[in-house]
XYZ file of C-alpha atoms in Angstrom:
784
model
C 35.535 -0.857 -5.441
C 36.195 -2.668 -2.163
C 32.624 -1.977 -1.019
C 31.283 -3.643 -4.151
C 33.641 -6.614 -3.838
C 32.426 -7.535 -0.364
C 28.822 -6.449 -0.707
C 26.357 -8.888 0.884
C 23.122 -6.958 1.427
C 20.900 -7.387 -1.627
C 22.643 -10.599 -2.741
C 20.910 -14.003 -2.874
C 23.294 -15.686 -0.425
C 22.704 -19.389 0.210
C 21.052 -20.146 3.539
C 23.579 -21.110 6.190
C 21.505 -24.079 7.377
C 20.791 -25.455 3.905
C 23.418 -28.214 3.769
C 22.716 -29.626 7.244
C 18.977 -29.694 6.597
C 19.302 -31.175 3.120
C 21.637 -33.877 4.382
C 19.381 -34.788 7.308
C 22.100 -34.020 9.855
C 19.878 -31.714 11.925
C 18.614 -33.179 15.220
C 15.229 -31.941 16.317
C 13.682 -32.281 19.786
C 12.004 -35.573 18.907
C 15.298 -37.123 17.765
C 16.820 -37.012 21.241
C 17.003 -39.909 23.681
C 19.374 -40.885 26.506
C 19.434 -43.661 29.130
C 17.260 -42.722 32.098
C 15.000 -40.422 30.115
C 11.381 -40.809 31.221
C 8.290 -40.084 29.162
C 5.163 -38.105 29.899
C 1.760 -38.409 28.255
C -1.396 -36.410 28.886
C -4.846 -37.409 30.029
C -7.174 -35.094 28.107
C -10.815 -34.146 28.461
C -13.547 -36.037 26.632
C -15.987 -33.150 27.253
C -15.918 -29.577 25.996
C -17.418 -28.119 29.173
C -17.878 -30.061 32.392
C -17.188 -30.082 36.118
C -14.533 -32.506 37.311
C -16.050 -34.413 40.228
C -13.089 -36.730 40.636
C -10.100 -38.408 38.986
C -9.452 -42.108 39.685
C -5.842 -43.151 39.013
C -5.881 -46.526 40.814
C -5.703 -48.702 37.691
C -3.184 -46.415 36.001
C -0.747 -46.886 38.883
C -0.789 -50.654 38.248
C 0.898 -50.273 34.867
C 4.587 -51.284 35.134
C 7.022 -48.382 34.789
C 4.680 -45.617 35.945
C 6.679 -43.144 38.055
C 4.189 -40.358 38.742
C 0.679 -39.104 38.002
C 0.167 -35.359 38.269
C -3.295 -33.770 38.444
C -4.528 -30.183 38.455
C -5.045 -30.073 42.230
C -1.271 -30.314 42.623
C -0.895 -26.915 40.930
C -4.288 -25.151 41.200
C -3.205 -21.845 39.694
C -3.667 -19.978 36.419
C -0.991 -18.877 33.964
C -1.014 -16.998 30.650
C 1.048 -14.627 28.475
C -1.405 -11.700 28.576
C -4.167 -12.676 31.007
C -3.506 -15.441 33.541
C -6.692 -17.438 32.901
C -5.447 -20.949 32.021
C -4.476 -23.709 34.471
C -1.636 -25.881 33.098
C -3.817 -28.852 34.087
C -7.576 -28.374 34.368
C -8.967 -28.422 37.888
C -12.561 -27.975 39.036
C -13.763 -27.984 35.406
C -12.690 -28.484 31.800
C -13.349 -25.874 29.119
C -12.568 -27.627 25.827
C -12.466 -31.101 24.327
C -8.860 -32.304 24.522
C -7.820 -30.100 27.464
C -5.006 -31.585 29.626
C -6.292 -32.970 32.942
C -3.417 -35.115 34.183
C 0.138 -36.162 33.310
C 1.371 -39.744 33.520
C 5.148 -40.181 33.753
C 6.636 -43.596 32.953
C 9.904 -45.238 31.981
C 8.713 -45.862 28.434
C 6.288 -44.023 26.190
C 4.092 -47.066 25.604
C 3.690 -47.505 29.356
C 2.621 -43.896 29.788
C 0.132 -44.240 26.916
C -1.378 -47.384 28.431
C -1.703 -45.787 31.860
C -3.353 -42.690 30.385
C -6.162 -44.898 29.041
C -6.796 -46.258 32.538
C -7.275 -42.895 34.254
C -10.995 -42.449 34.945
C -12.509 -38.973 35.202
C -15.958 -38.347 36.655
C -17.551 -35.469 34.707
C -20.702 -33.419 35.245
C -21.556 -31.886 31.848
C -22.186 -28.138 31.627
C -23.878 -26.076 28.881
C -21.585 -25.599 25.884
C -20.775 -22.291 24.197
C -20.422 -23.299 20.539
C -19.784 -19.988 18.764
C -18.829 -16.366 19.298
C -22.394 -15.352 18.491
C -23.689 -17.609 21.274
C -20.955 -16.365 23.595
C -21.896 -12.732 22.968
C -25.558 -13.153 23.894
C -26.849 -11.823 27.193
C -27.343 -14.723 29.583
C -25.014 -17.080 27.704
C -23.366 -19.844 29.781
C -20.084 -18.554 31.164
C -16.855 -20.275 30.171
C -15.112 -18.312 32.952
C -17.202 -17.184 35.897
C -14.471 -14.994 37.415
C -12.634 -13.533 34.415
C -12.524 -10.083 35.988
C -10.403 -11.461 38.836
C -7.629 -12.945 36.713
C -4.178 -11.371 36.955
C -3.203 -9.139 34.040
C 0.285 -9.820 32.728
C 0.194 -6.749 30.488
C -1.966 -3.684 31.051
C -3.962 -3.441 27.816
C -6.225 -6.461 28.224
C -9.789 -5.796 29.351
C -11.912 -8.806 30.385
C -15.550 -8.054 31.193
C -16.718 -9.786 34.364
C -19.970 -11.738 34.047
C -19.634 -12.161 30.268
C -17.644 -14.285 27.817
C -15.616 -11.249 26.729
C -11.949 -11.968 27.452
C -10.909 -8.521 26.227
C -12.487 -5.556 24.456
C -10.342 -3.143 22.436
C -11.806 0.086 21.067
C -10.747 2.495 18.310
C -12.459 5.883 18.136
C -10.947 8.189 15.511
C -12.796 11.261 14.261
C -16.593 11.387 14.392
C -17.961 8.261 12.781
C -21.620 8.725 13.805
C -21.963 12.214 12.355
C -20.002 11.382 9.187
C -21.976 8.180 8.524
C -25.158 10.216 8.198
C -23.648 12.210 5.322
C -22.058 9.382 3.305
C -23.133 9.227 -0.359
C -22.596 5.472 -0.672
C -22.774 2.930 2.151
C -22.161 -0.779 2.427
C -22.377 -3.265 5.261
C -21.309 -6.913 5.114
C -20.463 -9.788 7.456
C -17.785 -12.483 7.281
C -16.897 -15.635 9.172
C -14.621 -18.622 9.424
C -13.956 -21.324 11.990
C -10.861 -22.200 13.979
C -8.113 -24.126 12.202
C -4.572 -25.348 12.850
C -0.965 -24.394 12.146
C -0.124 -27.961 11.052
C 3.630 -27.475 11.319
C 5.681 -30.440 10.130
C 7.178 -30.897 13.612
C 4.705 -31.238 16.477
C 5.221 -29.342 19.731
C 7.620 -31.093 22.086
C 9.901 -30.406 25.024
C 12.305 -31.963 27.539
C 12.738 -30.653 31.072
C 14.981 -31.672 33.936
C 15.827 -30.216 37.333
C 19.521 -30.953 37.855
C 21.119 -31.613 41.261
C 22.195 -27.953 41.510
C 18.565 -26.860 41.206
C 18.862 -25.579 37.645
C 15.760 -26.083 35.530
C 17.016 -27.088 32.077
C 14.474 -26.859 29.269
C 14.876 -28.067 25.699
C 11.985 -26.890 23.540
C 10.979 -26.191 19.955
C 9.753 -22.740 20.920
C 9.786 -19.298 19.324
C 10.055 -17.674 22.760
C 12.810 -19.091 25.018
C 12.991 -16.002 27.216
C 9.212 -16.081 27.656
C 9.592 -19.622 29.037
C 12.045 -18.227 31.583
C 9.584 -15.468 32.446
C 6.645 -17.866 32.875
C 8.574 -20.360 35.027
C 9.824 -17.496 37.189
C 6.507 -15.664 37.434
C 4.180 -18.582 38.090
C 6.447 -21.283 39.555
C 8.712 -19.044 41.652
C 11.974 -20.253 40.077
C 14.838 -17.771 39.973
C 15.388 -16.519 36.428
C 19.101 -17.321 36.656
C 18.302 -20.934 37.477
C 16.338 -21.464 34.267
C 18.249 -22.452 31.133
C 16.407 -22.854 27.842
C 17.876 -24.580 24.787
C 16.230 -24.284 21.374
C 17.440 -26.279 18.342
C 16.317 -25.628 14.808
C 12.533 -25.867 14.525
C 10.492 -27.831 12.024
C 7.999 -25.093 11.286
C 5.952 -22.948 13.648
C 3.756 -20.325 11.886
C 3.159 -18.654 15.241
C 1.934 -21.820 16.937
C 5.126 -22.267 18.954
C 5.213 -18.686 20.205
C 3.169 -19.490 23.281
C 4.160 -21.444 26.414
C 2.164 -24.618 27.006
C 4.123 -27.872 27.259
C 7.078 -26.532 29.238
C 5.168 -25.940 32.519
C 3.617 -29.405 32.193
C 7.007 -31.035 31.671
C 8.394 -29.071 34.636
C 5.610 -30.370 36.894
C 6.288 -33.882 35.606
C 10.029 -33.611 36.236
C 9.427 -32.257 39.728
C 7.162 -35.235 40.441
C 9.958 -37.720 39.614
C 12.774 -36.045 41.520
C 14.082 -33.870 38.709
C 14.636 -36.603 36.130
C 14.651 -35.519 32.497
C 11.103 -35.810 31.180
C 10.231 -35.846 27.496
C 6.776 -34.635 26.523
C 5.856 -34.481 22.862
C 2.527 -34.310 21.123
C 1.215 -36.914 18.739
C -0.292 -35.328 15.648
C -3.844 -35.632 16.963
C -2.842 -33.943 20.248
C -1.043 -31.244 18.297
C -4.252 -30.566 16.400
C -6.792 -30.500 19.228
C -4.961 -30.112 22.568
C -2.315 -27.618 21.497
C -3.346 -24.011 20.769
C -4.792 -23.385 17.329
C -5.647 -20.565 14.905
C -8.476 -18.144 15.790
C -11.967 -18.160 14.329
C -13.702 -14.888 13.450
C -17.064 -13.269 12.858
C -16.637 -9.759 11.432
C -19.023 -7.035 10.356
C -17.740 -4.053 8.366
C -19.550 -0.886 7.297
C -17.908 1.545 4.867
C -19.106 4.921 3.667
C -17.771 7.117 0.851
C -18.256 10.600 -0.512
C -19.542 11.253 -4.047
C -16.088 10.550 -5.529
C -15.645 7.162 -3.905
C -13.314 8.353 -1.158
C -13.714 6.478 2.098
C -14.765 8.830 4.866
C -16.223 6.481 7.499
C -15.599 2.908 8.585
C -17.085 0.768 11.345
C -15.569 -2.589 12.274
C -16.872 -5.209 14.705
C -14.690 -8.252 15.284
C -15.789 -11.242 17.372
C -12.650 -13.337 17.740
C -13.076 -16.972 18.740
C -10.232 -17.442 21.194
C -11.611 -20.747 22.451
C -11.390 -21.666 26.121
C -8.560 -19.272 27.048
C -7.281 -15.905 25.846
C -3.589 -16.856 25.451
C -2.299 -14.761 22.493
C -5.832 -14.169 21.169
C -6.062 -11.227 23.577
C -3.091 -9.689 21.744
C -4.567 -10.626 18.366
C -7.721 -8.753 19.395
C -5.610 -5.644 19.910
C -3.650 -6.143 16.670
C -6.873 -6.493 14.685
C -8.117 -3.168 16.031
C -4.810 -1.381 15.415
C -4.857 -2.037 11.650
C -8.623 -2.474 11.242
C -8.970 -0.236 8.165
C -6.442 -2.030 5.997
C -4.009 0.275 4.117
C -6.640 2.925 3.463
C -6.969 6.505 4.658
C -10.236 6.730 6.590
C -10.597 9.843 8.776
C -13.529 8.553 10.863
C -13.175 5.094 12.375
C -15.187 3.157 14.956
C -13.886 -0.281 15.884
C -14.871 -2.794 18.553
C -12.639 -5.850 18.723
C -13.741 -8.581 21.136
C -11.791 -11.593 22.355
C -14.543 -14.139 23.008
C -14.435 -17.217 25.209
C -16.044 -20.356 23.737
C -15.717 -24.072 24.473
C -13.404 -24.579 21.521
C -9.653 -25.363 21.681
C -7.873 -22.202 22.690
C -6.256 -20.055 20.010
C -2.859 -18.445 19.784
C -0.685 -16.584 17.287
C -0.881 -17.518 13.620
C 1.382 -16.146 10.921
C 0.222 -12.564 10.349
C -1.199 -12.094 13.878
C -4.776 -10.974 13.018
C -3.941 -9.549 9.610
C -4.857 -12.430 7.228
C -8.194 -12.529 9.029
C -9.006 -8.819 9.050
C -7.654 -8.389 5.495
C -10.052 -11.064 4.205
C -12.993 -9.093 5.616
C -11.701 -5.641 4.570
C -10.789 -6.658 1.024
C -14.050 -8.466 0.400
C -15.859 -5.309 1.509
C -13.722 -3.180 -0.813
C -14.664 -5.369 -3.789
C -18.353 -5.239 -2.921
C -18.123 -1.476 -2.461
C -16.458 -1.126 -5.889
C -19.309 -3.091 -7.418
C -21.852 -0.820 -5.751
C -19.972 2.260 -6.971
C -19.606 0.729 -10.457
C -15.880 1.358 -10.114
C -12.833 -0.735 -10.975
C -11.687 -2.451 -7.718
C -8.098 -1.382 -8.342
C -9.044 2.255 -8.902
C -11.051 2.266 -5.657
C -8.014 0.986 -3.786
C -5.656 3.480 -5.415
C -7.693 6.577 -4.616
C -8.018 5.486 -0.982
C -4.481 4.147 -0.466
C -2.913 5.396 2.740
C 0.229 7.487 2.323
C 2.675 9.717 4.186
C 0.841 12.559 5.885
C -2.188 10.405 6.744
C -2.767 8.834 10.148
C -3.349 5.225 11.187
C -6.503 4.140 13.086
C -4.589 4.779 16.324
C -3.710 8.248 14.974
C -0.013 7.581 14.439
C 1.275 10.086 11.874
C 2.705 8.291 8.843
C 5.798 9.381 6.913
C 8.126 8.035 4.248
C 10.191 6.336 6.935
C 7.484 4.304 8.651
C 5.296 3.223 5.722
C 5.911 1.774 2.274
C 4.359 2.828 -1.025
C 0.891 1.254 -1.293
C 0.086 2.696 -4.706
C 3.275 1.378 -6.319
C 2.482 -2.098 -4.977
C -1.017 -1.945 -6.470
C 0.279 -0.796 -9.860
C 2.942 -3.502 -10.044
C 0.501 -6.240 -9.042
C -1.909 -4.962 -11.690
C 0.808 -5.422 -14.311
C 1.817 -8.897 -13.138
C -1.740 -10.239 -13.026
C -2.492 -8.591 -16.392
C -5.586 -6.987 -14.957
C -6.368 -4.967 -18.080
C -6.942 -8.164 -20.080
C -10.163 -8.596 -18.128
C -11.199 -9.498 -14.596
C -13.641 -12.208 -15.759
C -13.199 -14.126 -19.016
C -15.343 -17.015 -20.282
C -12.832 -19.370 -21.874
C -15.275 -22.188 -22.743
C -18.788 -23.355 -22.017
C -18.144 -24.276 -18.380
C -14.771 -22.619 -17.715
C -14.225 -19.069 -16.489
C -10.975 -17.345 -15.691
C -11.222 -14.676 -13.004
C -8.836 -12.425 -11.122
C -8.972 -11.024 -7.617
C -6.803 -8.534 -5.788
C -6.095 -7.780 -2.144
C -4.071 -4.943 -0.624
C -2.685 -5.253 2.874
C -0.520 -3.754 5.578
C 0.817 -4.774 8.959
C 2.701 -3.118 11.743
C 4.941 -5.074 14.091
C 2.906 -5.097 17.298
C 5.715 -5.840 19.713
C 6.055 -4.964 23.362
C 7.024 -1.299 23.770
C 10.325 -2.492 25.270
C 10.962 -5.418 22.903
C 14.680 -5.846 22.460
C 17.517 -7.934 21.117
C 21.210 -8.439 21.785
C 24.119 -9.881 19.806
C 27.721 -10.944 20.399
C 30.445 -11.257 17.748
C 33.413 -13.327 18.916
C 36.492 -13.310 16.670
C 38.577 -16.440 16.080
C 42.337 -16.602 15.538
C 41.870 -16.945 11.766
C 39.840 -13.737 11.562
C 36.499 -15.498 11.256
C 33.558 -14.576 13.473
C 31.108 -16.472 15.664
C 27.731 -14.740 15.815
C 25.609 -15.400 18.890
C 22.040 -14.129 18.969
C 18.875 -15.617 20.468
C 16.766 -15.118 17.330
C 15.162 -18.474 16.519
C 15.727 -20.131 13.160
C 12.330 -21.638 12.364
C 12.711 -21.826 8.605
C 12.521 -18.148 7.719
C 16.270 -17.698 7.148
C 16.874 -15.243 10.008
C 20.385 -16.453 10.799
C 21.463 -16.014 7.180
C 20.113 -12.462 7.101
C 21.961 -11.576 10.308
C 25.182 -13.003 8.896
C 24.703 -10.890 5.768
C 24.361 -7.760 7.885
C 27.634 -8.566 9.663
C 29.360 -9.323 6.368
C 28.136 -6.031 4.911
C 29.223 -4.001 7.925
C 32.676 -5.592 8.096
C 33.056 -5.850 4.297
C 34.018 -9.492 4.463
C 33.036 -12.817 2.928
C 29.914 -14.290 4.549
C 31.700 -17.666 4.604
C 33.917 -16.260 7.373
C 30.894 -15.777 9.621
C 29.775 -18.754 11.692
C 26.320 -18.533 13.211
C 25.291 -20.626 16.198
C 21.941 -22.081 15.201
C 20.971 -23.562 18.567
C 19.904 -21.137 21.277
C 21.142 -21.334 24.859
C 19.709 -18.611 27.087
C 22.652 -18.973 29.483
C 25.055 -17.367 27.020
C 22.902 -15.830 24.276
C 21.838 -12.214 24.897
C 18.189 -11.483 25.581
C 15.797 -11.629 22.646
C 12.153 -10.575 23.109
C 10.641 -13.301 20.911
C 10.952 -14.477 17.318
C 7.525 -13.304 16.229
C 5.789 -10.278 14.671
C 8.100 -9.987 11.646
C 10.363 -8.105 14.041
C 13.559 -10.140 14.078
C 15.405 -8.614 11.129
C 14.605 -5.200 12.581
C 15.407 -5.848 16.253
C 18.176 -8.433 15.971
C 19.497 -6.741 12.832
C 20.000 -3.471 14.664
C 21.680 -5.340 17.547
C 23.989 -7.195 15.163
C 24.977 -3.974 13.413
C 25.735 -2.347 16.779
C 27.905 -5.361 17.669
C 29.700 -5.051 14.327
C 30.366 -1.363 14.973
C 31.746 -2.237 18.411
C 34.028 -4.860 16.840
C 35.190 -2.408 14.181
C 36.125 0.077 16.897
C 38.161 -2.593 18.705
C 39.873 -3.686 15.485
C 40.827 -0.118 14.663
C 42.153 0.477 18.170
C 44.376 -2.603 18.060
C 45.461 -1.910 14.464
C 46.331 1.708 15.309
C 48.834 0.368 17.855
C 50.309 -2.101 15.355
C 50.452 0.428 12.510
C 51.396 3.377 14.724
C 48.676 5.639 13.425
C 45.421 7.239 14.481
C 42.209 5.176 14.584
C 40.553 7.839 12.416
C 42.945 7.007 9.586
C 41.860 3.370 9.419
C 39.200 1.412 7.550
C 38.096 -2.240 7.839
C 37.356 -4.489 4.853
C 38.461 -7.555 2.954
C 39.770 -9.236 6.096
C 42.157 -6.360 6.794
C 42.444 -3.105 8.686
C 44.175 -0.608 6.403
C 45.068 3.047 5.980
C 42.391 4.981 4.117
C 44.881 7.136 2.174
C 47.158 4.169 1.408
C 45.177 0.890 1.409
C 48.313 -1.087 0.601
C 49.442 -0.482 4.187
C 47.488 -2.482 6.714
C 47.274 -5.581 8.846
C 45.226 -8.766 8.559
C 42.371 -9.185 11.004
C 43.663 -12.641 11.894
C 46.856 -10.996 13.203
C 44.946 -8.830 15.679
C 41.782 -10.860 16.364
C 43.257 -12.131 19.647
C 45.206 -8.971 20.380
C 48.558 -7.688 19.082
C 51.951 -9.013 20.167
C 55.009 -6.793 19.842
C 58.263 -8.260 18.529
C 59.577 -8.260 22.104
C 56.739 -10.507 23.241
C 54.608 -7.910 25.004
C 50.905 -8.050 24.081
C 47.990 -5.581 24.170
C 44.191 -5.411 23.744
C 43.254 -9.117 23.549
C 40.384 -10.887 21.773
C 37.920 -8.826 19.800
C 34.401 -9.426 21.143
C 31.756 -7.101 19.759
C 28.613 -6.481 21.783
C 25.419 -4.888 20.504
C 21.851 -4.308 21.613
C 18.701 -2.608 20.417
C 15.393 -1.799 22.088
C 12.170 -0.503 20.564
C 11.854 3.256 20.774
C 9.016 5.784 20.931
C 6.233 3.191 21.145
C 3.303 3.819 23.486
C 0.366 1.853 24.911
C -3.078 2.455 23.428
C -5.646 4.555 25.237
C -8.412 2.291 26.578
C -11.299 4.433 25.310
C -10.006 5.739 21.966
C -7.130 3.466 20.961
C -4.854 6.496 20.596
C -1.178 5.564 20.646
C 1.820 4.397 18.648
C 1.727 0.588 18.687
C 4.410 -0.226 16.116
C 7.585 1.195 14.561
C 6.592 0.869 10.871
C 4.126 -0.636 8.397
C 5.172 -2.915 5.560
C 2.592 -2.838 2.766
C 1.788 -4.920 -0.268
C -0.669 -6.171 -2.832
C -1.504 -9.753 -3.738
C -3.499 -11.132 -6.630
C -4.880 -14.487 -7.685
C -6.059 -15.850 -11.019
C -8.307 -18.902 -10.985
C -10.067 -21.140 -13.483
C -13.597 -21.872 -12.281
C -15.827 -24.707 -13.458
C -19.470 -23.616 -13.504
C -20.630 -27.226 -13.806
C -19.272 -28.632 -10.521
C -18.116 -25.428 -8.743
C -14.487 -26.581 -8.549
C -11.551 -24.359 -9.379
C -7.830 -24.350 -10.095
C -5.472 -21.648 -8.895
C -3.494 -20.634 -11.949
C -1.421 -17.785 -10.632
C -0.609 -16.150 -7.285
C 1.189 -12.822 -7.072
C 2.801 -10.862 -4.271
C 4.246 -7.376 -4.513
C 5.669 -6.196 -1.196
C 7.287 -2.996 -0.009
C 9.397 -4.182 2.924
C 12.066 -1.524 2.573
C 15.490 -2.787 1.545
C 15.407 -6.508 0.750
C 18.479 -8.023 2.400
C 18.333 -11.352 0.532
C 16.038 -11.421 -2.511
C 16.203 -15.227 -2.845
C 15.132 -16.025 0.718
C 12.611 -13.160 0.663
C 11.034 -14.592 -2.489
C 10.794 -18.022 -0.888
C 9.261 -16.425 2.213
C 6.547 -14.901 0.068
C 5.904 -18.144 -1.820
C 5.641 -20.131 1.389
C 3.282 -17.531 2.797
C 1.122 -17.586 -0.319
C 0.818 -21.366 -0.092
C -0.154 -21.153 3.583
C -2.691 -18.400 2.939
C -4.291 -20.212 0.011
C -4.494 -23.453 1.973
C -6.151 -21.689 4.908
C -8.552 -19.902 2.558
C -9.501 -22.846 0.367
C -9.439 -25.926 2.613
C -8.609 -25.586 6.281
C -11.132 -25.586 9.103
C -11.981 -27.563 12.199
C -15.328 -29.317 12.009
C -17.166 -29.458 15.342
C -20.102 -31.633 16.352
C -22.879 -30.399 18.658
C -20.741 -31.352 21.675
C -17.914 -29.079 20.414
C -15.665 -32.055 19.660
C -13.279 -31.765 16.728
C -14.315 -34.302 14.097
C -11.237 -33.967 11.884
C -8.274 -34.291 14.286
C -5.932 -36.105 11.878
C -4.063 -35.038 8.762
C -6.067 -37.537 6.702
C -9.263 -35.686 7.683
C -7.973 -32.164 8.318
C -7.747 -30.924 4.744
C -4.756 -28.878 3.561
C -3.600 -27.903 0.104
C -1.751 -30.901 -1.275
C 1.110 -31.111 -3.723
C -0.232 -30.382 -7.204
C -3.042 -28.162 -5.935
C -0.818 -25.122 -5.447
C -0.772 -22.314 -8.037
C 0.779 -23.221 -11.357
C 2.771 -20.008 -11.167
C 4.037 -17.923 -8.241
C 5.205 -14.401 -9.063
C 6.969 -12.244 -6.484
C 8.303 -8.708 -6.780
C 9.470 -6.065 -4.354
C 9.127 -2.312 -4.109
C 11.978 -1.002 -1.974
C 11.229 2.187 -0.027
C 13.970 2.123 2.635
C 13.126 2.677 6.300
C 15.554 5.171 7.817
C 15.873 3.294 11.114
C 15.844 -0.268 9.761
C 19.085 -2.216 9.204
C 20.226 -0.930 5.798
C 16.662 0.310 5.308
C 14.891 -3.035 5.893
C 11.467 -3.507 7.451
C 10.043 -6.850 8.543
C 8.645 -9.191 5.872
C 8.368 -12.626 7.511
C 4.596 -12.928 7.778
C 3.516 -10.888 4.791
C 3.161 -13.556 2.099
C 0.115 -15.030 3.849
C -1.841 -11.859 4.643
C -3.741 -11.029 1.469
C -4.238 -14.481 -0.007
C -7.660 -15.267 1.475
C -9.002 -11.901 0.329
C -7.581 -12.235 -3.178
C -8.875 -15.788 -3.623
C -12.337 -14.904 -2.296
C -12.498 -11.884 -4.607
C -11.505 -13.923 -7.664
C -14.037 -16.668 -6.906
C -16.793 -14.164 -6.132
C -16.151 -12.593 -9.523
C -16.138 -15.969 -11.266
C -19.247 -17.356 -9.567
C -21.008 -13.966 -9.564
C -21.961 -14.314 -5.914
C -20.539 -12.845 -2.712
C -18.430 -15.463 -0.940
C -17.934 -14.123 2.573
C -17.134 -17.324 4.462
C -14.049 -19.497 4.631
C -12.927 -22.043 3.613
C -13.829 -21.541 -0.045
C -14.960 -25.078 -0.782
C -16.912 -25.931 -3.939
C -19.812 -26.866 -1.647
C -19.835 -23.342 -0.195
C -20.042 -21.849 -3.696
C -22.883 -24.212 -4.599
C -24.810 -23.529 -1.379
C -24.365 -19.763 -1.659
C -25.639 -19.718 -5.239
C -28.550 -21.998 -4.311
C -29.539 -19.806 -1.343
C -29.649 -16.786 -3.628
C -31.662 -18.670 -6.245
C -28.878 -18.557 -8.856
C -28.925 -22.321 -9.352
C -31.641 -24.970 -9.337
C -32.014 -27.045 -6.172
């Protein structure tokens, strides 16, 4: 009865940050200003690929208020999260349009902006690499002449010297070549899309100062505060203990704030002005073209089946456009190979995943970390294969759905603990989309309703030693302060962690106070807030801290109640005797220790500590990909229903559906909103978003008025979300990660629905009406 009274897991608790955000009380990085704060602005490249012959700053220095001008020669070294191939400021040459070349520091922002316009750069243009296909050709111009000499930050990145290959990841499972010869049905298809942007509401920004004691104090809207510490230590030789990173609440990220870019620049700027606090924030145009973006991709997939439609062989070639630098795209290349098959059991797999240098803006993490991209290609191929087999697309997916007892492409053995139920997700999505009513229905002369489906999976590709820590500090009234370095970037992480504490201690969640802002000086280490890993990692740490606190409470209460610790239970704000719950003591009476009637005191404040580190993960073998890259796979199915106009090739999205098996759902309300937000993001990326480049590799749509996103009123008329809950034995209360999953299958589902409606294979993104028209015209389905 008591357990039910204080139950929090599975309840739609209100988000802890809801009131402050709704009232506008939250202060973001850009809201901050103090007397003496100086401003930095960037000089950026006007060429996509060119030698820098010289930088003339004479006129810029004449602008009143200019304090410093920093150029690449002042720090001629390379940094990077996976492969150290990117200079904070370009020196010797530039590799993309918009690349930072110099920093101007001035008393006021307008002064810095004016001075930036007066910096003159002498360029010598070089041949431009405009696409991954160009980059892959023998004899292509090299974006990096010495890529094989760059320092590896992690071991599993493999640049190929003398080429534009920043990394090459291979999967070799079974015997693809021999099996391919004996396949009854074969299909091969290619897919592509260009780079795009995260377009978070808040642009990237930071403040850095070097205080008189030598401490480097960073304020940043980052997903990775401890990575900032690592980078500043590793590349700038600053002691880790002298670096303090503060992170407030973040106005959206979608993976784009997981990398480290502005912080080293602001550090160099602060150092140039004697340690003064420097504020560096991107304008929207800079955030679109200078900051890291979302990868582009060319993919080719070949699938082969036996006579019954069972997949027995799959070949996957991914050319990932990482732009000028590898950044996180080298990790995305690995992630794409790891889950290359989608959630299907294929015994013979051959995959080559290439991270390709081009003269485009460099790419980094995007929500789903390779999976929305690979799922688009895999799910389009599955639909085309079903058509060739004359089989229902859902039936093809069901008979090939991966399940316990099968192995992943990296040959990890799957079981009921580490993977959800793919088939149940497919069946539920089939019901919600009303598949049996018809996949393609002509509703009037020019209007067609069509449905498309997409099944997906994703493992959490973290570092093998990714970890999290948590501290629970009890107050005198029995309430708790929860400290954890998980970043709140809109996904509701802090609320979920509070629910886990409330569940463990059987108390009201209102008694748990969560520190939203992160301070690395007192918050325990957190790997990063990425990879849908935070509920799992931080959740396990929080539960360990709760268990530690419970042990302390029982020890203190056993003294006060003169009984054994084993006889005690915690719940409802009390510690009480299990056999006689009416006998007990309030937590508030022992939270700061217990005082005897004679004044003597024992134990002291209850402070629970907890930690968790990934277990049993291994690196991948370079030649075969063999290894265990992630702890579990969350799986799901998404579906889309559209209304297509055959007259002008436009369409409306009527319905979007997500069915996800993420194990136990801690908070169904926030989880539902996570899925809806992800669906919106995925549909926008699939239907509208793309950078447009001219022949000089300059971005032609660097503003929100020209960079097209799904606008209000264009979203689906109806969002439907449901969950299948197959608990994970080692997740907190059986939970797996779900943060990124709403976005993953949307591009595939939309492309499948439109391909069905237009009766043509749409294998490129974005799915603009013009693309549909051109594709039909090329195939002779429509008059010129």
